[in-house]
Structures are given as structure tokens and as C-alpha cells.
Tab-separated table of C-alpha atoms in Angstrom:
chain	number	residue	atom	x	y	z
Y	1	MET	CA	-0.041	0.073	0.015
Y	2	SER	CA	1.325	3.466	-0.680
Y	3	THR	CA	2.833	5.773	1.732
Y	4	ILE	CA	0.211	8.370	1.146
Y	5	ARG	CA	-2.745	6.174	1.868
Y	6	MET	CA	-1.036	4.642	4.947
Y	7	LYS	CA	-0.674	8.245	6.275
Y	8	ARG	CA	-4.406	8.612	6.007
Y	9	THR	CA	-4.943	5.762	8.410
Y	10	THR	CA	-2.122	6.153	10.809
Y	11	LEU	CA	-2.509	9.864	11.570
Y	12	GLY	CA	-5.768	9.101	13.110
Y	13	VAL	CA	-4.523	6.830	16.023
Y	14	ILE	CA	-5.194	8.567	19.021
Y	15	GLY	CA	-4.991	5.558	21.429
Y	16	LEU	CA	-8.628	5.158	22.535
Y	17	THR	CA	-9.307	2.251	24.991
Y	18	ALA	CA	-12.802	0.732	24.735
Y	19	ALA	CA	-15.002	-2.196	25.457
Y	20	ALA	CA	-14.597	-5.338	23.694
Y	21	ALA	CA	-16.869	-4.111	20.825
Y	22	LEU	CA	-14.020	-2.008	19.495
Y	23	SER	CA	-10.617	-2.822	17.936
Y	24	LEU	CA	-7.989	-1.093	15.879
Y	25	THR	CA	-8.138	-1.654	12.224
Y	26	GLY	CA	-5.437	-1.566	9.734
Y	27	CYS	CA	-5.189	-1.247	5.938
Y	28	LYS	CA	-4.454	-3.773	3.318
Y	29	ASN	CA	-4.299	-3.596	-0.299
Y	30	GLY	CA	-7.527	-3.231	-2.336
Y	31	ASN	CA	-10.853	-2.944	-0.348
Y	32	GLU	CA	-9.794	-5.476	2.294
Y	33	GLU	CA	-9.329	-4.204	5.832
Y	34	ALA	CA	-7.461	-6.012	8.656
Y	35	GLY	CA	-9.453	-8.088	10.615
Y	36	PRO	CA	-10.204	-7.501	14.528
Y	37	ALA	CA	-7.400	-7.712	17.076
Y	38	GLN	CA	-7.285	-10.848	19.155
Y	39	SER	CA	-9.787	-10.999	21.867
Y	40	GLY	CA	-8.565	-9.291	25.114
Y	41	SER	CA	-6.718	-6.388	23.279
Y	42	PRO	CA	-9.533	-4.117	22.227
Y	43	ALA	CA	-9.182	-0.586	21.162
Y	44	ALA	CA	-10.684	1.965	18.906
Y	45	GLN	CA	-9.402	4.152	16.164
Y	46	PRO	CA	-11.126	7.343	15.358
Y	47	SER	CA	-9.284	8.701	12.346
Y	48	GLN	CA	-8.629	12.347	12.391
Y	49	PRO	CA	-8.824	14.482	9.414
Y	50	SER	CA	-5.707	14.275	7.566
Y	51	GLU	CA	-5.166	15.358	3.953
Y	52	GLN	CA	-7.980	17.158	2.378
Y	53	PRO	CA	-9.757	15.028	-0.266
Y	54	GLY	CA	-8.913	17.511	-2.997
Y	55	THR	CA	-11.352	19.561	-5.033
Y	56	PRO	CA	-14.197	17.326	-6.071
Y	57	ALA	CA	-15.488	17.590	-9.495
Y	58	ALA	CA	-18.813	19.649	-9.933
Y	59	PRO	CA	-22.009	17.699	-9.114
Y	60	SER	CA	-23.030	15.511	-11.838
Y	61	ALA	CA	-25.583	12.832	-12.510
Y	62	GLY	CA	-24.835	9.522	-10.974
Y	63	ALA	CA	-23.148	6.867	-13.051
Y	64	SER	CA	-25.502	4.250	-14.330
Y	65	ALA	CA	-25.978	1.315	-12.125
Y	66	GLY	CA	-26.527	-1.111	-14.966
Y	67	THR	CA	-24.085	-3.212	-16.721
Y	68	SER	CA	-23.249	-3.951	-20.397
Y	69	GLY	CA	-20.456	-5.602	-22.235
Y	70	GLY	CA	-18.414	-8.475	-21.074
Y	71	ALA	CA	-18.217	-9.865	-17.595
Y	72	ASP	CA	-19.523	-7.431	-15.015
Y	73	GLY	CA	-20.166	-4.996	-17.674
Y	74	ALA	CA	-16.374	-4.622	-18.398
Y	75	ALA	CA	-15.471	-1.906	-20.782
Y	76	PRO	CA	-12.178	-1.801	-22.766
Y	77	GLY	CA	-9.487	-1.309	-20.271
Y	78	GLY	CA	-10.982	-3.305	-17.481
Y	79	ALA	CA	-13.315	-0.631	-15.946
Y	80	PRO	CA	-16.997	-1.507	-15.838
Y	81	ALA	CA	-19.227	0.458	-18.332
Y	82	GLY	CA	-20.435	3.631	-16.621
Y	83	ALA	CA	-17.938	3.547	-13.802
Y	84	ALA	CA	-17.817	6.560	-11.588
Y	85	LYS	CA	-14.849	8.970	-12.398
Y	86	PRO	CA	-12.189	9.598	-9.626
Y	87	GLY	CA	-13.067	12.732	-7.934
Y	88	GLN	CA	-16.694	12.613	-9.079
Y	89	THR	CA	-19.304	14.136	-6.628
Y	90	PHE	CA	-22.829	12.771	-6.364
Y	91	LYS	CA	-25.866	13.878	-4.509
Y	92	ILE	CA	-27.127	12.059	-1.458
Y	93	GLY	CA	-29.268	9.198	-2.892
Y	94	GLU	CA	-27.383	8.867	-6.082
Y	95	ALA	CA	-25.721	5.633	-7.118
Y	96	ALA	CA	-22.050	5.420	-8.318
Y	97	THR	CA	-21.085	2.412	-10.354
Y	98	VAL	CA	-17.878	1.035	-8.670
Y	99	PRO	CA	-15.304	-1.555	-9.832
Y	100	PHE	CA	-14.950	-3.548	-6.508
Y	101	THR	CA	-12.121	-5.869	-5.405
Y	102	TYR	CA	-11.748	-7.850	-2.339
Y	103	GLY	CA	-8.745	-9.602	-1.337
Y	104	SER	CA	-6.712	-11.060	-4.154
Y	105	ASP	CA	-9.031	-12.853	-6.133
Y	106	THR	CA	-12.578	-11.248	-5.951
Y	107	LYS	CA	-13.579	-8.672	-8.321
Y	108	GLY	CA	-17.014	-7.469	-9.430
Y	109	THR	CA	-19.121	-4.453	-9.807
Y	110	ILE	CA	-21.316	-2.622	-7.227
Y	111	ALA	CA	-23.632	0.286	-7.181
Y	112	LEU	CA	-22.738	2.248	-4.248
Y	113	THR	CA	-25.208	4.779	-2.790
Y	114	VAL	CA	-24.866	7.017	0.267
Y	115	THR	CA	-28.534	7.349	1.284
Y	116	ALA	CA	-28.300	9.613	4.350
Y	117	VAL	CA	-26.134	11.266	6.810
Y	118	GLU	CA	-27.852	11.365	10.092
Y	119	GLN	CA	-27.051	13.181	13.124
Y	120	GLY	CA	-26.924	11.112	16.318
Y	121	GLN	CA	-26.668	12.067	19.881
Y	122	ALA	CA	-23.500	12.574	21.908
Y	123	ALA	CA	-24.930	10.031	24.403
Y	124	ASP	CA	-24.929	7.391	21.863
Y	125	LEU	CA	-21.217	7.109	22.300
Y	126	ASP	CA	-21.545	6.028	25.778
Y	127	ALA	CA	-22.272	2.436	24.778
Y	128	LEU	CA	-18.813	2.387	23.112
Y	129	LYS	CA	-17.119	3.450	26.283
Y	130	LEU	CA	-14.582	5.772	24.707
Y	131	GLY	CA	-14.536	8.188	27.573
Y	132	ASP	CA	-13.149	11.739	27.443
Y	133	LYS	CA	-11.431	11.039	23.988
Y	134	VAL	CA	-14.697	11.866	22.467
Y	135	LYS	CA	-15.917	14.353	24.878
Y	136	GLY	CA	-17.832	17.115	23.008
Y	137	MET	CA	-17.967	15.100	19.783
Y	138	VAL	CA	-21.278	14.200	18.116
Y	139	PRO	CA	-21.792	10.971	16.061
Y	140	TYR	CA	-23.255	10.967	12.490
Y	141	TYR	CA	-24.375	7.914	10.887
Y	142	ILE	CA	-23.625	7.507	7.168
Y	143	ARG	CA	-26.167	5.092	5.600
Y	144	TYR	CA	-25.191	3.393	2.360
Y	145	THR	CA	-26.459	0.717	0.196
Y	146	VAL	CA	-24.402	-1.943	-1.754
Y	147	LYS	CA	-26.027	-3.486	-4.734
Y	148	ASN	CA	-24.404	-6.232	-6.687
Y	149	VAL	CA	-24.516	-5.175	-10.384
Y	150	GLY	CA	-22.225	-7.654	-11.756
Y	151	THR	CA	-21.955	-11.344	-12.216
Y	152	THR	CA	-19.608	-12.161	-9.377
Y	153	ASN	CA	-20.859	-13.637	-6.069
Y	154	LEU	CA	-19.467	-11.096	-3.591
Y	155	GLU	CA	-20.456	-13.106	-0.442
Y	156	PHE	CA	-18.571	-12.298	2.838
Y	157	ALA	CA	-16.724	-9.348	1.238
Y	158	SER	CA	-16.689	-6.134	3.329
Y	159	VAL	CA	-17.319	-2.793	1.575
Y	160	GLY	CA	-15.845	-0.176	3.893
Y	161	HIS	CA	-13.662	2.922	3.166
Y	162	ILE	CA	-16.522	5.323	3.873
Y	163	LYS	CA	-15.639	8.513	5.716
Y	164	GLY	CA	-17.612	11.517	6.608
Y	165	LEU	CA	-16.761	15.105	5.312
Y	166	LEU	CA	-16.877	18.340	7.388
Y	167	PRO	CA	-17.943	21.657	5.843
Y	168	ASP	CA	-14.317	22.826	4.955
Y	169	GLY	CA	-13.732	19.486	3.044
Y	170	SER	CA	-11.618	17.758	5.558
Y	171	GLU	CA	-12.305	14.184	6.888
Y	172	ALA	CA	-14.386	13.647	10.022
Y	173	GLN	CA	-12.982	11.171	12.526
Y	174	GLY	CA	-14.206	7.788	12.243
Y	175	VAL	CA	-14.772	4.945	14.630
Y	176	SER	CA	-14.295	1.194	13.699
Y	177	VAL	CA	-16.564	-1.083	15.659
Y	178	ILE	CA	-16.041	-4.921	16.103
Y	179	GLY	CA	-19.253	-6.554	16.918
Y	180	LYS	CA	-22.770	-5.017	17.008
Y	181	PHE	CA	-23.631	-1.275	17.534
Y	182	GLU	CA	-27.346	-1.203	16.890
Y	183	LYS	CA	-27.418	2.317	15.874
Y	184	CYS	CA	-25.052	1.809	12.917
Y	185	LYS	CA	-24.660	-1.665	11.662
Y	186	ASP	CA	-21.962	-2.437	9.329
Y	187	ASP	CA	-21.906	-6.132	8.187
Y	188	SER	CA	-20.053	-8.149	5.571
Y	189	LEU	CA	-22.052	-9.077	2.532
Y	190	PRO	CA	-24.018	-12.227	3.165
Y	191	SER	CA	-23.816	-15.618	1.718
Y	192	GLY	CA	-25.114	-15.734	-1.854
Y	193	PHE	CA	-24.656	-11.974	-2.637
Y	194	THR	CA	-25.094	-12.517	-6.333
Y	195	GLY	CA	-26.284	-10.169	-8.942
Y	196	GLY	CA	-29.281	-7.920	-8.096
Y	197	LYS	CA	-28.707	-8.359	-4.183
Y	198	THR	CA	-28.694	-5.210	-2.118
Y	199	GLN	CA	-27.440	-4.603	1.487
Y	200	THR	CA	-27.564	-1.503	3.645
Y	201	ASN	CA	-24.415	-0.633	5.790
Y	202	CYS	CA	-23.491	2.125	8.063
Y	203	ALA	CA	-20.307	4.126	9.014
Y	204	ILE	CA	-19.680	6.286	12.019
Y	205	ALA	CA	-18.279	9.797	11.532
Y	206	LEU	CA	-17.584	12.082	14.454
Y	207	ALA	CA	-18.160	15.830	14.233
Y	208	PRO	CA	-15.752	17.755	16.588
Y	209	SER	CA	-18.430	19.665	18.343
Y	210	ALA	CA	-22.217	20.444	18.292
Y	211	GLN	CA	-21.444	23.471	16.209
Y	212	THR	CA	-19.846	21.468	13.306
Y	213	LYS	CA	-21.873	19.290	11.215
Y	214	VAL	CA	-20.873	16.192	8.998
Y	215	VAL	CA	-22.316	17.261	5.737
Y	216	GLY	CA	-21.319	14.477	3.250
Y	217	ALA	CA	-19.400	11.339	2.589
Y	218	GLU	CA	-16.341	9.908	0.867
Y	219	TYR	CA	-15.419	6.613	-0.477
Y	220	TRP	CA	-11.748	5.892	-0.963
Y	221	GLY	CA	-11.492	2.227	-1.831
Y	222	ASP	CA	-9.779	1.085	-4.758
Y	223	PRO	CA	-9.333	2.451	-7.413
Y	224	TYR	CA	-10.328	5.609	-5.981
Y	225	ASN	CA	-7.387	6.377	-3.735
Y	226	ASN	CA	-3.933	7.641	-3.794
Y	227	LEU	CA	-2.315	4.186	-4.633
Y	228	ASN	CA	-3.061	5.223	-8.329
Y	229	ASP	CA	-2.790	8.951	-7.898
Y	230	SER	CA	-6.550	8.896	-7.920
Y	231	LYS	CA	-9.214	10.756	-6.059
Y	232	SER	CA	-12.123	9.637	-3.908
Y	233	LEU	CA	-15.804	9.566	-4.726
Y	234	TYR	CA	-17.976	12.156	-2.774
Y	235	TRP	CA	-21.601	12.446	-1.762
Y	236	LYS	CA	-23.049	15.909	-0.789
């Protein structure tokens, strides 16, 4: 993984100690994230805003969620037909067609849609036992759907790499939860996640105070990351 992308992850480590529901996560190649730490060593990793995501392209119509052409709608060059362009900005509720990879041998096409950015209550964080490290912060819940619009069975893959965006364009801190947090469920794709199947997931973003809102979301999974000098996808 590139030095630039690793910086995005490691700058956010602030050493929170939490209940067994939380664990540090790392970053591997592609869309795969490191699994939970061994039981008995729980921690959480809110990731602080690091580099600005750059200047997104002007809002445009969402890329088509359909497919055409070869396997998974592949167009010449390997990208799915109608794939979102690096740096493209979508409206909340608009779908982006994304070439998706997981691990070393799972490749397909998904329609990724951020459906809502919902403000929670500061008291919601009490259940995560993060203590004073999140004092004054307000959680926001980024709801997003993943639809398999290709021909590959994507069962058990994880579609993460979703961050919140603050009004100045910087990244909101995030919290990775291992286990169940009822207010914001984020699960791997289920068995038999074949073409046409859809799942709703959620990512937690932390506003630094009640006066600052999380106003959008960013997807920075492959190929929309600095590994290829590319830019993220944005929803506002």
C-alpha cells in the first residue's frame, strides 16, 4: 500500500481504549481491511482529518448502475461500463457504479449509494465506552447501500472505506466497531450475494463539536485512492 494512503490511516490513531466491541483496524491492499485484533486487546481508532480530499468535480448525474459488455459490464481497459470517475461528486441518494475488489481474487461491480447522513446524539457514544477522548463530539451515521450489479458472487466481502466530510472538506474522525452497534450496523455481505442483491450498511463519523456538522461522505476504496494517484468519490 502506498505511503500516502497509509498516512491517511495512521495519522488518526489517538489510542482510545474501549469495550470489547471495539478494535484497531489496519489497511491492506484493495478494499480489504485488517480483521479484528485478538480478543482481550480491544481498542478503537477514530481517524482524525488528515489530507483534504482534494477539490471534487462539480456535482453531476450519477453513473449508471446497470452493466453492459463483458463480464460485470467490463469496458475496454477493464473498468465497468459507466464506472464513476475519480473525484466525481454525487448527490445524497445517487448511485455510483464502482469496480470492486476484495482480497486477491474477488472482483466485481457494485452500485454504491450514500442514502443519508444522520445526526446522532453525543450520548450514543456512551455504549462504546470511549470516555473523554470523544468528549464534546457528536456522532453522525452515514447510511449507504451496496448493490451487486455484476455477475460475481461477492459473499462475505466487506465494503468499507467510507468517511464523513466536514464543511471545510476535511475528513471527520471515524470509529471502527468490532461486533454490533445497533445504531449503526456494518456487516460483511451475506452468503449468496449475487447479481441484483442489495445490503444497507453504516459508517460512524464524528463531528468535533455540536457546532460543526458532518455534511457529506467519501469513498476511498480501490481504485479511488492515492495508490493510483486517484481521487475519492464524494456525496454531498
